Amino acid sequence: MKPVDLVVMDWGIGGLSVYNEILKKMSGLSILYFSDSGSMPYGKMDPEKLKQRLLQLISNFSDQGVKHFVIACNAASTALPSLEKEFSKKNLHVIGVIDCGVALVKSTPHRKVGILGGRRTILSHCYSKRLTSKNRKVIGRIAQPLSALIESGELVSSRMTKTLNQILKPLRNCDAILLACTHYPAVSSQIQNILPHCKLLDPAATVATYIKKNWKLESSSAKKKSSTLFLTSGDTEQMKNAAKAAFGIQIYRALKVSLIKTKK
């Protein structure tokens, strides 16, 4: 593998929403995007197995010289605090989306915030514990079916509309909604149509801003173009189709890699 500046990782294609923001804010980067769809979905994986899976993957790439990692998945990001010592030993820079989501909400004046996320994210209370205060009420809402629909390319359908209406109903009185899954920006316009009075908060741009400010990865040559290598442990055609449908990203070449799979 050729040296890369940055690895962006997710179970599926949701992390492309973060990848897009990185490309908007930074130039000349060599990026590796890795989709781990060949393994069990991170939201369903046993916590210890999830921790070991992330450690295995990051170690795999760091052994090839990579030092900077974006875990563009909320479910996976819940495991990062327990891995900080391991990353520090290897002098790795690893950022998840949860810290950036918390920072984003705290930067706003909203007093009633809905957290829209997958089962693991919501049940971990990783947002509510850090955001609930005397001036801010936080309501978590599990929206697990959304990511599966988006991965399958079913973004506009009667089933998607019905699912969104059911999920969003308890959040109708919120001032703002945090998109606590990187898949959800793909249907943000539909969410906004159902809750037109709510401000949608997407941490993806916050992640990109943090990287630009703290990691100093941009090329010194203004003429150098960014390049991306797309890898997956799953199906390459499914990855291409989902990326195009959800985020308008045309992946011309994706490679399947053989990595040790976590037992299901």
PDB file of C-alpha atoms in Angstrom, residues 45-182:
ATOM      1  CA  MET A  45     -21.172  -6.177  17.682  1.00  0.00           C
ATOM      2  CA  ASP A  46     -20.337  -7.179  21.234  1.00  0.00           C
ATOM      3  CA  PRO A  47     -18.554  -4.229  22.916  1.00  0.00           C
ATOM      4  CA  GLU A  48     -15.343  -6.167  23.520  1.00  0.00           C
ATOM      5  CA  LYS A  49     -15.352  -7.553  19.968  1.00  0.00           C
ATOM      6  CA  LEU A  50     -15.908  -4.047  18.619  1.00  0.00           C
ATOM      7  CA  LYS A  51     -12.951  -2.774  20.624  1.00  0.00           C
ATOM      8  CA  GLN A  52     -10.738  -5.580  19.333  1.00  0.00           C
ATOM      9  CA  ARG A  53     -11.945  -5.084  15.759  1.00  0.00           C
ATOM     10  CA  LEU A  54     -11.025  -1.406  15.791  1.00  0.00           C
ATOM     11  CA  LEU A  55      -7.677  -2.135  17.376  1.00  0.00           C
ATOM     12  CA  GLN A  56      -6.982  -4.806  14.760  1.00  0.00           C
ATOM     13  CA  LEU A  57      -7.885  -2.543  11.842  1.00  0.00           C
ATOM     14  CA  ILE A  58      -6.003   0.495  13.091  1.00  0.00           C
ATOM     15  CA  SER A  59      -2.968  -1.641  13.890  1.00  0.00           C
ATOM     16  CA  ASN A  60      -3.131  -3.124  10.401  1.00  0.00           C
ATOM     17  CA  PHE A  61      -2.973   0.304   8.774  1.00  0.00           C
ATOM     18  CA  SER A  62      -0.534   1.814  11.282  1.00  0.00           C
ATOM     19  CA  ASP A  63       1.894  -1.056  10.594  1.00  0.00           C
ATOM     20  CA  GLN A  64       1.979   0.298   7.045  1.00  0.00           C
ATOM     21  CA  GLY A  65       2.932   3.771   8.239  1.00  0.00           C
ATOM     22  CA  VAL A  66      -0.409   5.516   8.728  1.00  0.00           C
ATOM     23  CA  LYS A  67      -0.571   7.793  11.785  1.00  0.00           C
ATOM     24  CA  HIS A  68      -3.903   9.618  11.411  1.00  0.00           C
ATOM     25  CA  PHE A  69      -7.331   8.004  11.645  1.00  0.00           C
ATOM     26  CA  VAL A  70     -10.922   9.250  11.533  1.00  0.00           C
ATOM     27  CA  ILE A  71     -13.480   6.829  12.977  1.00  0.00           C
ATOM     28  CA  ALA A  72     -16.448   8.173  11.030  1.00  0.00           C
ATOM     29  CA  CYS A  73     -19.017   6.072  12.865  1.00  0.00           C
ATOM     30  CA  ASN A  74     -20.813   6.870  16.111  1.00  0.00           C
ATOM     31  CA  ALA A  75     -21.190   3.224  17.183  1.00  0.00           C
ATOM     32  CA  ALA A  76     -17.468   2.611  16.695  1.00  0.00           C
ATOM     33  CA  SER A  77     -16.603   5.909  18.375  1.00  0.00           C
ATOM     34  CA  THR A  78     -18.194   4.684  21.626  1.00  0.00           C
ATOM     35  CA  ALA A  79     -15.249   2.262  21.936  1.00  0.00           C
ATOM     36  CA  LEU A  80     -12.471   4.835  21.451  1.00  0.00           C
ATOM     37  CA  PRO A  81     -12.036   6.005  25.073  1.00  0.00           C
ATOM     38  CA  SER A  82     -10.977   2.486  26.095  1.00  0.00           C
ATOM     39  CA  LEU A  83      -8.318   2.437  23.367  1.00  0.00           C
ATOM     40  CA  GLU A  84      -6.619   5.780  24.023  1.00  0.00           C
ATOM     41  CA  LYS A  85      -3.633   4.224  25.838  1.00  0.00           C
ATOM     42  CA  GLU A  86      -3.020   1.811  22.964  1.00  0.00           C
ATOM     43  CA  PHE A  87      -3.065   4.646  20.443  1.00  0.00           C
ATOM     44  CA  SER A  88      -0.783   6.778  22.590  1.00  0.00           C
ATOM     45  CA  LYS A  89       1.814   3.984  22.764  1.00  0.00           C
ATOM     46  CA  LYS A  90       1.979   3.948  18.968  1.00  0.00           C
ATOM     47  CA  ASN A  91       1.890   7.750  18.632  1.00  0.00           C
ATOM     48  CA  LEU A  92      -1.330   7.582  16.620  1.00  0.00           C
ATOM     49  CA  HIS A  93      -3.799  10.415  16.127  1.00  0.00           C
ATOM     50  CA  VAL A  94      -7.342   9.050  16.242  1.00  0.00           C
ATOM     51  CA  ILE A  95     -10.556  11.046  16.308  1.00  0.00           C
ATOM     52  CA  GLY A  96     -14.147   9.846  16.438  1.00  0.00           C
ATOM     53  CA  VAL A  97     -17.341  11.728  15.734  1.00  0.00           C
ATOM     54  CA  ILE A  98     -18.827  11.813  19.244  1.00  0.00           C
ATOM     55  CA  ASP A  99     -16.491  14.449  20.709  1.00  0.00           C
ATOM     56  CA  CYS A 100     -17.148  16.650  17.686  1.00  0.00           C
ATOM     57  CA  GLY A 101     -20.898  16.139  17.980  1.00  0.00           C
ATOM     58  CA  VAL A 102     -20.816  17.175  21.628  1.00  0.00           C
ATOM     59  CA  ALA A 103     -18.716  20.243  20.792  1.00  0.00           C
ATOM     60  CA  LEU A 104     -21.109  21.192  18.000  1.00  0.00           C
ATOM     61  CA  VAL A 105     -24.184  21.072  20.239  1.00  0.00           C
ATOM     62  CA  LYS A 106     -22.424  23.036  22.987  1.00  0.00           C
ATOM     63  CA  SER A 107     -21.563  25.758  20.472  1.00  0.00           C
ATOM     64  CA  THR A 108     -25.262  26.421  19.839  1.00  0.00           C
ATOM     65  CA  PRO A 109     -27.911  28.123  22.009  1.00  0.00           C
ATOM     66  CA  HIS A 110     -30.469  25.351  21.570  1.00  0.00           C
ATOM     67  CA  ARG A 111     -32.184  24.288  24.771  1.00  0.00           C
ATOM     68  CA  LYS A 112     -34.034  21.171  23.606  1.00  0.00           C
ATOM     69  CA  VAL A 113     -31.919  18.900  21.432  1.00  0.00           C
ATOM     70  CA  GLY A 114     -32.852  15.569  19.882  1.00  0.00           C
ATOM     71  CA  ILE A 115     -30.099  13.009  19.350  1.00  0.00           C
ATOM     72  CA  LEU A 116     -30.866  10.832  16.342  1.00  0.00           C
ATOM     73  CA  GLY A 117     -28.665   7.757  16.255  1.00  0.00           C
ATOM     74  CA  GLY A 118     -28.275   4.001  16.156  1.00  0.00           C
ATOM     75  CA  ARG A 119     -29.091   1.703  19.050  1.00  0.00           C
ATOM     76  CA  ARG A 120     -25.572   1.463  20.487  1.00  0.00           C
ATOM     77  CA  THR A 121     -25.048   5.217  20.295  1.00  0.00           C
ATOM     78  CA  ILE A 122     -28.294   6.107  22.041  1.00  0.00           C
ATOM     79  CA  LEU A 123     -28.182   3.375  24.700  1.00  0.00           C
ATOM     80  CA  SER A 124     -24.590   4.279  25.582  1.00  0.00           C
ATOM     81  CA  HIS A 125     -25.859   7.766  26.598  1.00  0.00           C
ATOM     82  CA  CYS A 126     -22.571   9.098  25.197  1.00  0.00           C
ATOM     83  CA  TYR A 127     -24.314  12.332  24.217  1.00  0.00           C
ATOM     84  CA  SER A 128     -26.953  12.775  26.893  1.00  0.00           C
ATOM     85  CA  LYS A 129     -24.452  12.393  29.766  1.00  0.00           C
ATOM     86  CA  ARG A 130     -22.265  15.158  28.369  1.00  0.00           C
ATOM     87  CA  LEU A 131     -24.940  17.491  27.057  1.00  0.00           C
ATOM     88  CA  THR A 132     -27.787  17.424  29.558  1.00  0.00           C
ATOM     89  CA  SER A 133     -27.729  20.471  31.837  1.00  0.00           C
ATOM     90  CA  LYS A 134     -30.078  22.808  33.650  1.00  0.00           C
ATOM     91  CA  ASN A 135     -30.255  24.847  30.451  1.00  0.00           C
ATOM     92  CA  ARG A 136     -30.409  22.011  27.934  1.00  0.00           C
ATOM     93  CA  LYS A 137     -32.755  19.039  27.631  1.00  0.00           C
ATOM     94  CA  VAL A 138     -31.589  16.111  25.527  1.00  0.00           C
ATOM     95  CA  ILE A 139     -33.872  13.489  23.967  1.00  0.00           C
ATOM     96  CA  GLY A 140     -32.292  10.394  22.426  1.00  0.00           C
ATOM     97  CA  ARG A 141     -34.093   8.580  19.643  1.00  0.00           C
ATOM     98  CA  ILE A 142     -33.017   5.231  18.170  1.00  0.00           C
ATOM     99  CA  ALA A 143     -33.221   5.344  14.384  1.00  0.00           C
ATOM    100  CA  GLN A 144     -31.576   2.034  13.548  1.00  0.00           C
ATOM    101  CA  PRO A 145     -33.520   1.211  10.341  1.00  0.00           C
ATOM    102  CA  LEU A 146     -32.305   4.366   8.593  1.00  0.00           C
ATOM    103  CA  SER A 147     -28.701   3.321   8.055  1.00  0.00           C
ATOM    104  CA  ALA A 148     -29.752  -0.036   6.599  1.00  0.00           C
ATOM    105  CA  LEU A 149     -32.138   1.660   4.160  1.00  0.00           C
ATOM    106  CA  ILE A 150     -29.444   4.124   3.121  1.00  0.00           C
ATOM    107  CA  GLU A 151     -26.866   1.339   2.650  1.00  0.00           C
ATOM    108  CA  SER A 152     -29.330  -0.487   0.405  1.00  0.00           C
ATOM    109  CA  GLY A 153     -29.860   2.639  -1.710  1.00  0.00           C
ATOM    110  CA  GLU A 154     -33.474   3.106  -0.617  1.00  0.00           C
ATOM    111  CA  LEU A 155     -33.342   6.815   0.078  1.00  0.00           C
ATOM    112  CA  VAL A 156     -36.624   7.891  -1.472  1.00  0.00           C
ATOM    113  CA  SER A 157     -39.518   5.482  -0.974  1.00  0.00           C
ATOM    114  CA  SER A 158     -42.783   5.137   0.888  1.00  0.00           C
ATOM    115  CA  ARG A 159     -40.993   2.924   3.409  1.00  0.00           C
ATOM    116  CA  MET A 160     -38.339   5.559   4.038  1.00  0.00           C
ATOM    117  CA  THR A 161     -41.000   8.251   4.479  1.00  0.00           C
ATOM    118  CA  LYS A 162     -43.014   6.086   6.871  1.00  0.00           C
ATOM    119  CA  THR A 163     -39.900   5.134   8.856  1.00  0.00           C
ATOM    120  CA  LEU A 164     -38.761   8.746   9.166  1.00  0.00           C
ATOM    121  CA  ASN A 165     -42.175   9.935  10.326  1.00  0.00           C
ATOM    122  CA  GLN A 166     -42.349   7.241  13.007  1.00  0.00           C
ATOM    123  CA  ILE A 167     -38.834   7.901  14.267  1.00  0.00           C
ATOM    124  CA  LEU A 168     -39.058  11.682  14.262  1.00  0.00           C
ATOM    125  CA  LYS A 169     -42.489  12.046  15.887  1.00  0.00           C
ATOM    126  CA  PRO A 170     -41.151  12.188  19.498  1.00  0.00           C
ATOM    127  CA  LEU A 171     -38.655  14.887  18.445  1.00  0.00           C
ATOM    128  CA  ARG A 172     -41.191  17.308  16.956  1.00  0.00           C
ATOM    129  CA  ASN A 173     -40.854  19.761  19.863  1.00  0.00           C
ATOM    130  CA  CYS A 174     -37.067  19.945  19.727  1.00  0.00           C
ATOM    131  CA  ASP A 175     -35.183  23.084  18.719  1.00  0.00           C
ATOM    132  CA  ALA A 176     -32.413  21.122  17.040  1.00  0.00           C
ATOM    133  CA  ILE A 177     -31.585  17.574  15.961  1.00  0.00           C
ATOM    134  CA  LEU A 178     -28.055  16.174  16.104  1.00  0.00           C
ATOM    135  CA  LEU A 179     -27.423  13.676  13.307  1.00  0.00           C
ATOM    136  CA  ALA A 180     -25.592  11.114  15.447  1.00  0.00           C
ATOM    137  CA  CYS A 181     -24.971   8.704  12.601  1.00  0.00           C
ATOM    138  CA  THR A 182     -22.860   9.596   9.600  1.00  0.00           C
TER     139      THR A 182
END
